[in-house]
Coordinates of C-alpha atoms in Angstrom, one line a residue:
Chain A
G6 CA -52.2 -28.2 -0.7
A7 CA -52.5 -27.7 -4.3
V8 CA -55.2 -25.4 -5.6
V9 CA -57.9 -26.2 -8.0
S10 CA -60.1 -23.3 -9.1
Q11 CA -63.6 -23.6 -10.7
H12 CA -65.3 -20.9 -12.7
P13 CA -68.0 -19.9 -12.4
S14 CA -69.1 -20.7 -8.8
W15 CA -72.7 -20.3 -9.7
V16 CA -74.6 -19.9 -13.0
I17 CA -78.2 -19.5 -13.9
C18 CA -79.2 -20.2 -17.7
K19 CA -82.3 -20.6 -19.8
S20 CA -83.3 -24.1 -20.9
G21 CA -81.9 -25.0 -24.3
T22 CA -78.7 -22.9 -23.8
S23 CA -75.2 -24.2 -23.3
V24 CA -73.1 -23.5 -20.3
K25 CA -69.2 -23.9 -20.0
I26 CA -67.5 -24.7 -16.6
E27 CA -63.7 -24.3 -16.3
C28 CA -61.5 -26.1 -13.9
R29 CA -58.0 -25.1 -13.5
S30 CA -55.0 -26.3 -11.5
L31 CA -53.4 -23.1 -10.3
D32 CA -49.9 -24.4 -8.9
F33 CA -49.4 -27.7 -10.6
Q34 CA -49.8 -29.5 -13.8
A35 CA -52.6 -32.1 -14.1
T36 CA -52.8 -34.8 -16.9
T37 CA -56.0 -36.0 -15.4
M38 CA -59.0 -34.2 -14.2
F39 CA -62.3 -35.7 -12.9
W40 CA -65.7 -34.2 -13.1
Y41 CA -68.4 -35.0 -10.6
R42 CA -72.1 -34.2 -10.2
Q43 CA -73.9 -33.9 -6.8
F44 CA -77.7 -33.7 -6.7
P45 CA -79.2 -32.3 -3.4
K46 CA -78.5 -34.4 -0.4
Q47 CA -76.8 -36.9 -2.6
S48 CA -73.2 -37.8 -2.9
L49 CA -70.8 -36.9 -5.5
M50 CA -71.1 -39.1 -8.6
L51 CA -68.2 -39.3 -11.0
M52 CA -69.3 -38.4 -14.6
A53 CA -66.2 -38.5 -16.6
T54 CA -62.4 -38.6 -16.5
S55 CA -60.6 -36.0 -18.5
N56 CA -57.1 -36.7 -20.0
E57 CA -55.0 -34.0 -21.6
G58 CA -54.7 -34.2 -25.1
S59 CA -57.1 -37.2 -25.6
K60 CA -60.8 -38.0 -25.3
A61 CA -62.6 -37.9 -22.1
T62 CA -63.8 -41.3 -20.5
Y63 CA -67.3 -41.1 -19.6
E64 CA -69.1 -43.2 -16.8
Q65 CA -72.1 -45.3 -17.8
G66 CA -75.1 -43.5 -18.1
V67 CA -73.5 -40.1 -18.9
E68 CA -74.2 -38.7 -22.2
K69 CA -70.9 -37.7 -24.0
D70 CA -72.8 -35.5 -26.5
K71 CA -74.5 -33.7 -23.8
F72 CA -71.5 -33.1 -21.4
L73 CA -68.7 -32.1 -23.6
I74 CA -65.3 -32.3 -22.0
N75 CA -62.1 -30.6 -23.3
H76 CA -58.7 -31.0 -21.6
A77 CA -56.6 -28.9 -24.0
S78 CA -53.8 -28.0 -21.6
L79 CA -52.2 -29.4 -18.5
T80 CA -53.9 -26.8 -16.4
L81 CA -57.4 -26.5 -17.8
S82 CA -60.4 -28.8 -18.4
T83 CA -63.7 -27.5 -19.5
L84 CA -67.1 -29.1 -18.9
T85 CA -69.9 -27.8 -21.4
V86 CA -73.5 -28.6 -20.6
T87 CA -75.1 -28.5 -24.0
S88 CA -78.9 -27.8 -24.5
A89 CA -79.3 -27.7 -20.7
H90 CA -82.6 -28.7 -19.3
P91 CA -84.0 -28.2 -15.7
E92 CA -83.0 -31.7 -14.8
D93 CA -79.4 -30.9 -15.4
S94 CA -79.5 -28.4 -12.4
S95 CA -77.1 -29.7 -10.1
F96 CA -73.7 -29.1 -8.3
Y97 CA -70.6 -29.8 -10.6
I98 CA -67.2 -30.3 -8.9
C99 CA -63.9 -31.0 -10.7
S100 CA -60.8 -32.8 -9.2
A101 CA -57.3 -32.8 -10.5
R102 CA -54.3 -35.1 -10.0
D103 CA -50.8 -33.5 -9.8
I104 CA -48.7 -34.8 -12.6
D105 CA -45.5 -34.7 -10.5
R106 CA -47.4 -37.0 -8.0
A107 CA -49.2 -39.1 -10.3
Q108 CA -49.2 -42.2 -8.2
M109 CA -52.6 -43.5 -7.4
N110 CA -52.2 -43.1 -3.6
T111 CA -51.8 -39.2 -3.7
E112 CA -54.3 -36.8 -2.4
A113 CA -57.2 -35.7 -4.5
F114 CA -57.6 -32.0 -5.0
F115 CA -61.1 -30.5 -5.6
G116 CA -62.3 -27.3 -7.0
Q117 CA -65.0 -25.2 -5.1
G118 CA -67.8 -26.4 -7.4
T119 CA -70.3 -24.8 -9.7
R120 CA -73.9 -24.5 -8.9
L121 CA -75.8 -24.7 -12.1
T122 CA -79.5 -23.7 -12.3
V123 CA -81.4 -24.2 -15.5
V124 CA -84.7 -22.3 -15.7
Chain B
K1266 CA -68.2 -52.5 -8.1
Q1267 CA -67.0 -50.5 -5.1
E1268 CA -69.9 -49.2 -2.8
V1269 CA -69.3 -46.7 0.0
T1270 CA -72.0 -46.5 2.9
Q1271 CA -71.8 -43.9 5.6
I1272 CA -73.7 -44.3 8.8
P1273 CA -75.5 -42.4 10.3
A1274 CA -76.9 -40.4 7.4
A1275 CA -77.6 -37.5 9.9
L1276 CA -76.6 -36.6 13.5
S1277 CA -77.4 -34.1 16.0
V1278 CA -75.4 -33.8 19.3
P1279 CA -74.8 -31.1 21.9
E1280 CA -71.8 -29.2 21.7
G1281 CA -68.7 -30.7 23.6
E1282 CA -69.6 -34.3 23.0
N1283 CA -67.2 -36.6 21.2
L1284 CA -68.6 -38.5 18.2
V1285 CA -67.8 -41.1 15.6
L1286 CA -68.9 -41.2 12.0
N1287 CA -68.6 -44.5 10.1
C1288 CA -67.7 -45.4 6.7
S1289 CA -67.6 -48.9 5.2
F1290 CA -66.6 -50.0 1.6
T1291 CA -67.2 -53.2 -0.2
D1292 CA -63.9 -53.8 -2.1
S1293 CA -60.7 -53.7 0.2
A1294 CA -58.5 -53.2 -2.8
I1295 CA -58.0 -49.4 -2.2
Y1296 CA -55.0 -47.1 -2.5
N1297 CA -56.3 -44.6 0.2
L1298 CA -59.3 -43.2 1.9
Q1299 CA -60.1 -39.6 2.4
W1300 CA -62.5 -37.7 4.7
F1301 CA -63.9 -34.5 3.6
R1302 CA -66.1 -31.8 4.9
Q1303 CA -68.7 -30.1 2.8
D1304 CA -70.6 -27.1 3.9
P1305 CA -74.1 -26.3 2.3
G1306 CA -73.7 -25.1 -1.3
K1307 CA -70.0 -25.3 -1.1
G1308 CA -67.1 -27.5 -2.2
L1309 CA -65.0 -30.0 -0.5
T1310 CA -62.5 -29.4 2.1
S1311 CA -60.1 -32.4 2.6
L1312 CA -59.7 -33.4 6.3
L1313 CA -57.7 -36.4 6.5
L1314 CA -56.1 -38.8 4.0
I1315 CA -55.1 -42.3 5.0
Q1316 CA -53.0 -44.4 2.9
S1317 CA -54.0 -48.0 2.5
S1318 CA -50.8 -49.1 4.5
Q1319 CA -51.8 -46.8 7.4
R1320 CA -54.3 -47.4 10.3
E1321 CA -55.0 -43.8 11.4
Q1322 CA -54.3 -40.2 10.8
T1323 CA -54.8 -37.3 13.2
S1324 CA -55.3 -33.6 12.8
G1325 CA -56.2 -31.3 15.7
R1326 CA -59.5 -32.8 17.2
L1327 CA -60.0 -35.2 14.3
N1328 CA -58.8 -38.8 14.1
A1329 CA -59.6 -41.1 11.2
S1330 CA -59.0 -44.9 11.5
L1331 CA -58.6 -47.4 8.6
D1332 CA -59.4 -51.2 8.8
K1333 CA -58.8 -52.1 5.2
S1334 CA -59.3 -55.8 5.6
S1335 CA -62.7 -55.2 7.1
G1336 CA -63.7 -52.4 4.8
R1337 CA -64.2 -49.8 7.6
S1338 CA -63.1 -46.4 8.5
T1339 CA -64.2 -44.1 11.4
L1340 CA -63.8 -40.4 11.7
Y1341 CA -63.7 -39.4 15.5
I1342 CA -64.5 -35.8 16.4
A1343 CA -63.5 -34.8 19.9
A1344 CA -65.1 -32.0 21.8
S1345 CA -67.5 -31.1 19.1
Q1346 CA -68.2 -27.4 18.3
P1347 CA -71.1 -25.7 16.4
G1348 CA -68.4 -24.9 13.8
D1349 CA -68.3 -28.6 13.2
S1350 CA -71.8 -28.6 11.7
A1351 CA -71.5 -29.8 8.1
T1352 CA -71.7 -32.9 5.8
Y1353 CA -68.8 -35.3 6.2
L1354 CA -68.0 -37.4 3.2
C1355 CA -65.8 -40.4 3.0
A1356 CA -64.3 -41.4 -0.3
V1357 CA -62.2 -44.4 -1.2
R1358 CA -59.7 -44.4 -4.2
S1359 CA -59.1 -47.5 -6.4
D1360 CA -59.0 -47.0 -10.0
K1361 CA -61.6 -44.3 -9.3
I1362 CA -62.7 -42.2 -6.3
I1363 CA -66.0 -43.4 -4.9
F1364 CA -67.8 -41.2 -2.4
G1365 CA -70.3 -42.1 0.4
K1366 CA -73.5 -40.2 0.7
G1367 CA -72.1 -38.4 3.7
T1368 CA -73.3 -37.7 7.3
R1369 CA -75.0 -34.5 7.9
L1370 CA -73.7 -33.5 11.3
H1371 CA -75.5 -30.7 13.4
I1372 CA -73.9 -29.6 16.7
L1373 CA -76.3 -28.0 19.0
P1374 CA -75.0 -25.0 20.9

């Protein structure tokens, strides 16, 4: 299957600082990428849909000024958690959809996730 | 609004048993349903993808069924092994991918 790579796999930062997480599609191009957040023992919750060359679409309750998403190329989307606080500590996972198989019934490919801890 | 429910939330069974994990969803207008495995602190491993037009998919000891009209899917694991211990997530795709909360499976050696 297609490979989606996330970096870093884990990060610890101080409260008030910003953290950038990268999501790359390694062997395919993705016009659309999705960012999820998962709290302990909870399910994955969609935060936003990232579209190449345009603004991201955020889910209700997700602060767009706090979670900055940039999708500048067909293989890279970034999520920046600005002014991070301990309550932002979570597991963040991205997903990408292959541009050549953009039908809605195609398989979703996920990154390995980033564990963010804000101290 | 699509809601996905997984039952049971947790399950412990002795090694070698066959088991069934359940997933239900409220809106039957889906494109597909996907089962994932997640190990603690790790990302997602795709297990099986069932298209809305299909009724089941098989991979090794895993079999997933889909009854779209009733909003149900099951994941059947045959001859369970300790290495099967993980959280199993069900996800349905309509305009978005919505996940259930998962079933935490523990296979006892």
